[in-house]
Short mmCIF file of C-alpha atoms in Angstrom, two decimals:
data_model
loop_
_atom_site.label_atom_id
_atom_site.label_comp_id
_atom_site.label_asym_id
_atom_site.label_seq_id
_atom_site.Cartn_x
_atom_site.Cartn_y
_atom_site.Cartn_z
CA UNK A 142 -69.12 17.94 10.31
CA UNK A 143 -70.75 17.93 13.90
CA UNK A 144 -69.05 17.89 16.77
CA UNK A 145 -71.49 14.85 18.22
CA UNK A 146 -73.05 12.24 16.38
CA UNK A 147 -77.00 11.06 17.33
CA UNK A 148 -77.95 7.50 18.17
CA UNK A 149 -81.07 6.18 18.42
CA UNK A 150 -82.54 2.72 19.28
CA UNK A 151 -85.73 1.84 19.21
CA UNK A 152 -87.54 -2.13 19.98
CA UNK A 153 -90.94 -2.67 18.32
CA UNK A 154 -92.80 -5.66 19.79
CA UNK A 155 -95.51 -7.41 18.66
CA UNK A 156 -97.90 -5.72 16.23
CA UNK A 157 -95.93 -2.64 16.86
CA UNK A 158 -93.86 -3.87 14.21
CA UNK A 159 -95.92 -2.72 11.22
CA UNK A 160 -95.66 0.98 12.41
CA UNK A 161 -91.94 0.78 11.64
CA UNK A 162 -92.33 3.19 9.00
CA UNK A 163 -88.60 4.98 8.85
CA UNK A 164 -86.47 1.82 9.74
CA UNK A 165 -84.48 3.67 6.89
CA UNK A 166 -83.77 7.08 7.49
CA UNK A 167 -85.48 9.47 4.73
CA UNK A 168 -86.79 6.44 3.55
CA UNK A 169 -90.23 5.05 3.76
CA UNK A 170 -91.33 0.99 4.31
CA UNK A 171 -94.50 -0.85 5.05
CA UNK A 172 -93.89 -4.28 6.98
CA UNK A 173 -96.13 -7.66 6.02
CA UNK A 174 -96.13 -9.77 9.41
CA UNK A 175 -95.75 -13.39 8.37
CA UNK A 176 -95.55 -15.21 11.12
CA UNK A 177 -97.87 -15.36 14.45
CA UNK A 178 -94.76 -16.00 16.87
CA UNK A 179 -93.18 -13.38 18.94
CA UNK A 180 -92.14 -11.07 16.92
CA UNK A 181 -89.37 -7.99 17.85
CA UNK A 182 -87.65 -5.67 15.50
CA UNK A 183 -84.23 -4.36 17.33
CA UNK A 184 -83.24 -1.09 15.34
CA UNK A 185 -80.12 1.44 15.31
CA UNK A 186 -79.62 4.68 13.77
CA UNK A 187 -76.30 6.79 14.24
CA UNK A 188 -76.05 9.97 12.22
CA UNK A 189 -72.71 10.76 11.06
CA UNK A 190 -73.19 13.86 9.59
CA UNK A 191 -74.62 13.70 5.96
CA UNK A 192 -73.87 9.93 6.33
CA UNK A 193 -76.25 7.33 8.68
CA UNK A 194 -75.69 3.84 9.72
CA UNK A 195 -78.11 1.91 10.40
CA UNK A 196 -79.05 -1.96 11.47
CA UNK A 197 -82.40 -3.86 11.75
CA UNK A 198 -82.62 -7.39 13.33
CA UNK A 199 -85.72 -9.34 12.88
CA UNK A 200 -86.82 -12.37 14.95
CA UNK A 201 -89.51 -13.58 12.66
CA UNK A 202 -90.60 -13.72 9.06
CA UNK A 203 -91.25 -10.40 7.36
CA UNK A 204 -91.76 -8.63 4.32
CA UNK A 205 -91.33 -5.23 3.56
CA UNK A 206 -92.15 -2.85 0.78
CA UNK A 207 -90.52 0.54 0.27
CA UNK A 208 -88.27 3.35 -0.77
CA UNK A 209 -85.00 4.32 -0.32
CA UNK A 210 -83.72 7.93 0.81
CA UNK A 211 -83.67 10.20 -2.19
CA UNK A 212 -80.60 12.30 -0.86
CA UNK A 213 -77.76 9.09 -0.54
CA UNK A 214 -76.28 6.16 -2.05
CA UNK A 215 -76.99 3.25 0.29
CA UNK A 216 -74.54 0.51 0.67
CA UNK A 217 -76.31 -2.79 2.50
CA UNK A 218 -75.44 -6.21 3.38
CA UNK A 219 -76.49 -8.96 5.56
CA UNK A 220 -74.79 -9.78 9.24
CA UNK A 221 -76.66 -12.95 8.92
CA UNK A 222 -79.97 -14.76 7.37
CA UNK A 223 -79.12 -14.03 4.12
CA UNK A 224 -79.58 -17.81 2.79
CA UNK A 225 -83.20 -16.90 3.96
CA UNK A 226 -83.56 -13.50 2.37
CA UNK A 227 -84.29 -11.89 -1.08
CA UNK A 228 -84.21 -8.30 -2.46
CA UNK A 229 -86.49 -7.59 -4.38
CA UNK A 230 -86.96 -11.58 -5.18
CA UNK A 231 -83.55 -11.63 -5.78
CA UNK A 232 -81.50 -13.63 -3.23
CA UNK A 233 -78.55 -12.70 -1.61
CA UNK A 234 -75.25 -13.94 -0.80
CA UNK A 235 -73.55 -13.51 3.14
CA UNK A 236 -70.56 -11.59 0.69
CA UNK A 237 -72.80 -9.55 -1.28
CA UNK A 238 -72.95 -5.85 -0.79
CA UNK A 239 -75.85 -3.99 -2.49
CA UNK A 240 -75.82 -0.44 -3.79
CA UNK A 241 -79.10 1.48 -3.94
CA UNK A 242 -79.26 4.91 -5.62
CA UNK A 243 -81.21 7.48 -4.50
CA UNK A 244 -84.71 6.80 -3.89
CA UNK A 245 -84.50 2.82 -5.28
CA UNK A 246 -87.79 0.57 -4.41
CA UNK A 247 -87.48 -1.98 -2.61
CA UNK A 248 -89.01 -5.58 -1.33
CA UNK A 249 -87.54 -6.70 1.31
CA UNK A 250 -88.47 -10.83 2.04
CA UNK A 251 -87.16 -12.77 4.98
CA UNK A 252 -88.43 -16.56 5.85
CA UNK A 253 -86.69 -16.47 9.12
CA UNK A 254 -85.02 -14.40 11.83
CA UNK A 255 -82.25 -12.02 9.60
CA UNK A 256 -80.25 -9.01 10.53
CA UNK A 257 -79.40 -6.24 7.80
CA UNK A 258 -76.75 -3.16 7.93
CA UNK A 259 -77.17 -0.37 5.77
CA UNK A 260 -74.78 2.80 5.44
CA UNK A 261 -76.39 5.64 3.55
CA UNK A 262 -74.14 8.27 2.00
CA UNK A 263 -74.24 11.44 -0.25
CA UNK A 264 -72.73 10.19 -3.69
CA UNK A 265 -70.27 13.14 -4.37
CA UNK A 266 -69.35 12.36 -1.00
CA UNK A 267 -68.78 8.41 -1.80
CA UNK A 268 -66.98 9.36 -5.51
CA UNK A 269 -64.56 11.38 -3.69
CA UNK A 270 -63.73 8.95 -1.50
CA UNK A 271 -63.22 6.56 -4.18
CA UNK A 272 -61.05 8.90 -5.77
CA UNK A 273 -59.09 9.28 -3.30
CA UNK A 274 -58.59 5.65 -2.46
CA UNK A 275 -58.19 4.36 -5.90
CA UNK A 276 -56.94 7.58 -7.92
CA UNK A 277 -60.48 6.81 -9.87
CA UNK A 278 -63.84 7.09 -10.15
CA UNK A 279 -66.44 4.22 -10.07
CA UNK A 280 -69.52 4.09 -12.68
CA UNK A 281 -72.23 3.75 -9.61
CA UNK A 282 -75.59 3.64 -11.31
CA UNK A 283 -78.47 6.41 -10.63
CA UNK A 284 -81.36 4.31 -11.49
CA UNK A 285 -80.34 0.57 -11.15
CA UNK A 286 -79.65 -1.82 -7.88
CA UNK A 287 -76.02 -3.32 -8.59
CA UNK A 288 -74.29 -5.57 -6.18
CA UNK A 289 -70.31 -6.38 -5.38
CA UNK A 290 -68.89 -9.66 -4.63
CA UNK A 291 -66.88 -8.58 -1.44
CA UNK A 292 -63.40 -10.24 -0.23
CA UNK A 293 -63.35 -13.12 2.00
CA UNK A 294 -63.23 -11.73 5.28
CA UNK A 295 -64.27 -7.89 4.02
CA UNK A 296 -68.28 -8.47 4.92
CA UNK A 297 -66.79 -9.44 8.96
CA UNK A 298 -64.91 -6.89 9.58
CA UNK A 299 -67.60 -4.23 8.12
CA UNK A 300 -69.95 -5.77 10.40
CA UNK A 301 -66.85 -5.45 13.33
CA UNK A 302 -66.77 -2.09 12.98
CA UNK A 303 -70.63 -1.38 12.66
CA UNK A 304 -71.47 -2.57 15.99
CA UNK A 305 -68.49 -1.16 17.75
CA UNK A 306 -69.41 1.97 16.43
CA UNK A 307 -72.98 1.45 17.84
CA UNK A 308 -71.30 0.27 21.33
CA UNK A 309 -69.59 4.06 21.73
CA UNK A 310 -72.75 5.81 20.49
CA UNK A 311 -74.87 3.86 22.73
CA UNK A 312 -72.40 4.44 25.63
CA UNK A 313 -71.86 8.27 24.89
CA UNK A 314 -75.78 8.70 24.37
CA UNK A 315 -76.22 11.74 26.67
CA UNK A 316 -72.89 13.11 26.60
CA UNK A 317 -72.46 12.96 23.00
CA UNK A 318 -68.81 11.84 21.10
CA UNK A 319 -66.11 14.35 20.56
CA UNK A 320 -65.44 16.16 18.03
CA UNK A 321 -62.01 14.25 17.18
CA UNK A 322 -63.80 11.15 17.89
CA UNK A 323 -66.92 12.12 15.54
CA UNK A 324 -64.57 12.70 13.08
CA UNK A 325 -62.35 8.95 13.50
CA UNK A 326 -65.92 7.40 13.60
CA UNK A 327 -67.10 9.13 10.32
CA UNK A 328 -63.62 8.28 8.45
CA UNK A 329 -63.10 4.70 9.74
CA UNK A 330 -66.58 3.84 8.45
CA UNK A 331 -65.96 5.46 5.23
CA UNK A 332 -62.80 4.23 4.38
CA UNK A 333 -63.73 0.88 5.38
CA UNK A 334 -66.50 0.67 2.94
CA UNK A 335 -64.53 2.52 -0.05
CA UNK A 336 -61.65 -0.13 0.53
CA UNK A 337 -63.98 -2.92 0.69
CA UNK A 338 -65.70 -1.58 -3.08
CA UNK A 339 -62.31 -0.71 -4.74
CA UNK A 340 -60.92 -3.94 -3.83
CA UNK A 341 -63.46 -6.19 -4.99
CA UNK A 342 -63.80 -3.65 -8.27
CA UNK A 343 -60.82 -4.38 -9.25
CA UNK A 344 -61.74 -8.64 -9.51
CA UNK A 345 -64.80 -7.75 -11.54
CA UNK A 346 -67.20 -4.39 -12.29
CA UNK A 347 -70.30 -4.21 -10.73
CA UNK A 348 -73.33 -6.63 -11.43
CA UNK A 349 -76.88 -5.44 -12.06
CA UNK A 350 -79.12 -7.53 -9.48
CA UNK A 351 -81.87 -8.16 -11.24
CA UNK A 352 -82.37 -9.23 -15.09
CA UNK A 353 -85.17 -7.33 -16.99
CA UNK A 354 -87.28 -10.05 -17.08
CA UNK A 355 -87.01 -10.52 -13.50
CA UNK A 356 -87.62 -6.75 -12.44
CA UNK A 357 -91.18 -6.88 -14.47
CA UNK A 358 -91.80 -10.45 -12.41
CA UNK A 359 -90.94 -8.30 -8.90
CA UNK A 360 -93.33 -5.27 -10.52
CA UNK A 361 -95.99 -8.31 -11.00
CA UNK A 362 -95.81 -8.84 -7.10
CA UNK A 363 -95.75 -5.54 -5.98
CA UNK A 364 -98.90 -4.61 -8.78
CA UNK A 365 -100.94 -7.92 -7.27
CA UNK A 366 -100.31 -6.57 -3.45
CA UNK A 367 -101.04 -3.06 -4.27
CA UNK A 368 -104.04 -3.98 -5.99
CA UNK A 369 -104.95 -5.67 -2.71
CA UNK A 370 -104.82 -3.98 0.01
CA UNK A 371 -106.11 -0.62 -1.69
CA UNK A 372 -109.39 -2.61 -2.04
CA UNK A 373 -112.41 -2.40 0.77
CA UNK A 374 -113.71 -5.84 0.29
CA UNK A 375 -112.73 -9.01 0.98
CA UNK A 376 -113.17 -11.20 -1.86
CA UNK A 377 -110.06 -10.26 -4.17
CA UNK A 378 -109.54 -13.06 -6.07
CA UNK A 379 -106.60 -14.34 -8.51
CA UNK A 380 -108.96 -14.61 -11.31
CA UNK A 381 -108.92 -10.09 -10.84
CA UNK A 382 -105.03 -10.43 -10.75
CA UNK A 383 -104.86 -11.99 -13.71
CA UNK A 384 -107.22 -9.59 -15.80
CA UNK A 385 -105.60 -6.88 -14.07
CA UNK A 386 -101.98 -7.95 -14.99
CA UNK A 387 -102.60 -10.24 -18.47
CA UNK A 388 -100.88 -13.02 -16.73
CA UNK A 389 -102.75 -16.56 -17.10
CA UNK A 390 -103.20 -17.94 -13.63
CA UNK A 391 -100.79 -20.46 -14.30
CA UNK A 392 -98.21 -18.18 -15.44
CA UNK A 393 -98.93 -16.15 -12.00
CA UNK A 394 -98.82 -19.94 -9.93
CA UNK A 395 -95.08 -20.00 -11.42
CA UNK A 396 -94.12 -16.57 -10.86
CA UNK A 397 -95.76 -16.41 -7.18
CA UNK A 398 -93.78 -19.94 -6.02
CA UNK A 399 -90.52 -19.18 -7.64
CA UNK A 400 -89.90 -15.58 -6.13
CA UNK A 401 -91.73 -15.84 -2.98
CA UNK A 402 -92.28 -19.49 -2.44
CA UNK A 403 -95.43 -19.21 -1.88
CA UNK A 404 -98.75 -19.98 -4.14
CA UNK A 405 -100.05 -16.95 -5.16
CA UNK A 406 -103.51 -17.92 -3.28
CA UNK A 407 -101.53 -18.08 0.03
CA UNK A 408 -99.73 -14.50 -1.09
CA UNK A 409 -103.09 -12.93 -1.25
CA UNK A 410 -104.82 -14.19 1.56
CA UNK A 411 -102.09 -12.58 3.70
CA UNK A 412 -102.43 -9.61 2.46
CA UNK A 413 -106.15 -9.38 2.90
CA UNK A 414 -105.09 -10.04 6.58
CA UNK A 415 -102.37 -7.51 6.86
CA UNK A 416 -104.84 -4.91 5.38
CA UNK A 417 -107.32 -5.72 8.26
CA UNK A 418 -104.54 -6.41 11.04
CA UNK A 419 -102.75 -3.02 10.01
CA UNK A 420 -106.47 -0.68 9.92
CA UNK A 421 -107.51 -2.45 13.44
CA UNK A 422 -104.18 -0.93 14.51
CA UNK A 423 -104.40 2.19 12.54
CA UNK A 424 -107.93 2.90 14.29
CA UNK A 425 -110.06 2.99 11.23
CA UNK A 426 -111.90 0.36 9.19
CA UNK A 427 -112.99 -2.59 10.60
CA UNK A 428 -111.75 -4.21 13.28
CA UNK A 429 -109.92 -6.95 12.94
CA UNK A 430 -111.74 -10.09 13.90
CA UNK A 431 -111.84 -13.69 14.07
CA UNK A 432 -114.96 -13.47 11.77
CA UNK A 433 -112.46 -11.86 9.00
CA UNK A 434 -110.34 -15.53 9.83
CA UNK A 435 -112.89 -17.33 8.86
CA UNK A 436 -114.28 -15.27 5.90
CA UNK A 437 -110.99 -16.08 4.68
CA UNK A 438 -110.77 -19.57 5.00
CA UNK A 439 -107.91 -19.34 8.31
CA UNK A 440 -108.92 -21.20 11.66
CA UNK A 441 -106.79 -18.43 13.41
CA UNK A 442 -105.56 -15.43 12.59
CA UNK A 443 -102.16 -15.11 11.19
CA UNK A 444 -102.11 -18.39 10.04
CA UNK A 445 -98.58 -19.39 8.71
CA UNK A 446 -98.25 -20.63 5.11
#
């Protein structure tokens, strides 16, 4: 491994938000601003080697669509807000710790402020670990999200040890950490993780997150925004949803207010503002405008629902 790890930190304000493309490193996500009030997105990245930690604290509502890194594992829970957030419309408990394989998708819905950890590493690297802690291997899946019940106490001390490890890289930015220290840092956070898994693995195996049913409702969301904001005009309406998807409009009304809370009418005009808000800031389209407001029935932009 290295002889120094690499922290970064980085504050988007504002508007700035939505060009926080690599919040996840190797990964890709858009951000959906939901909220007019001020809005700041506090990230950290240290790279350990093949392994990265990484933390994002919102301030305001927020959804974001993505993908995963293709080259790790990533292991994610909440530090807090996660009565108010939902993975891929699937809530989340403050014990819960979420596995992602390589390259997962993800949806990523907060109604309030919310502050997420997430430790990417390789999986030989994690089964080894495992195997070393437990004298066994773990069935981790390669194409599904799965979640683990953590010990009382286990989610704390994870989220202990994440920001004192950000303290030292922050405070050895220029200088860099030591090679022995590198290396206590790297094995600390590793082992800390594999303990937590292997000892809540051993009270039950690990739970898909989402029910088949459920996945084809979060595909129905995802589907209706794509269709959305890859279209010029402004006049999307449910009734092209439906045709598009099959879904009768009431079917949509129940899927749209049980996953996101929302009716799906509300859902869509945000997106038609997003896709003008995030081309004004791009520098191509139109400008965003208080004409497209009104056009879309708002009295301001970035009306809340």
């Amino acid at each position: 491994m290295p002889s120094s790890s690499i922290y970064q930190c980085n504050v988007y304000l504002g508007l700035d938000v939505v060009k926080a493309s690599d919040v996840i490193y190797g990964g890709y996500f858009e951000h959906r601003l939901l909220s007019s009030a001020q809005l700041s997105l506090y990230h950290q990245r240290m790279m350990l080697g093949d392994c990265r930690l990484e933390t994002g604290n919102y301030s305001f509502p927020v959804i974001a669509r993505g993908c995963m890194p293709s080259d790790c594992v990533c292991l994610s829970l909440m530090a807090y807000g996660s009565e108010v957030t939902r993975y891929n419309m699937a809530s989340v408990s403050g014990n819960e710790l979420l596995i992602y394989p390589e390259g997962a998708e993800l949806l990523y819905h907060s109604d309030g402020p919310a502050r997420w950890i997430n430790y990417a590493i390789p999986r030989e690297m994690l089964q080894q670990a495992i195997i070393n802690y437990s004298g066994k291997s773990i069935a981790i899946s390669q194409d599904r999200i799965t979640s683990l019940q953590l010990d009382e106490g286990e989610v704390e001390k994870l989220i202990k040890l994440t920001d004192e490890i950000f303290t030292i890289g922050q405070t050895h930015k220029q200088s860099g950490v030591s090679s022995r220290g590198f290396t206590q840092l790297s094995d600390t956070l590793l082992n800390s993780y594999v303990a937590a898994i292997c000892d809540a693995h051993g009270v039950g195996n690990l739970q898909a997150k989402k029910s088949l049913i459920s996945q084809r409702h979060n595909n129905l969301i995802l589907d209706s925004e794509y269709f959305v904001m890859s279209h010029d005009d402004m006049n999307t309406s449910l009734i092209n949803i439906a045709q598009r998807t099959g879904y009768s409009l009431r079917a949509l009304e129940l899927i749209f207010r049980k996953l996101c809370g929302h009716a799906p009418g509300e859902v869509v005009s945000e997106y038609e503002i997003e896709r003008c808000v995030t081309r004004s800031i791009n520098g191509y389209g139109q400008l965003f405008s208080i004409q497209h407001c009104y056009a879309l029935g708002f009295s301001t932009p970035f009306t809340i629902f």
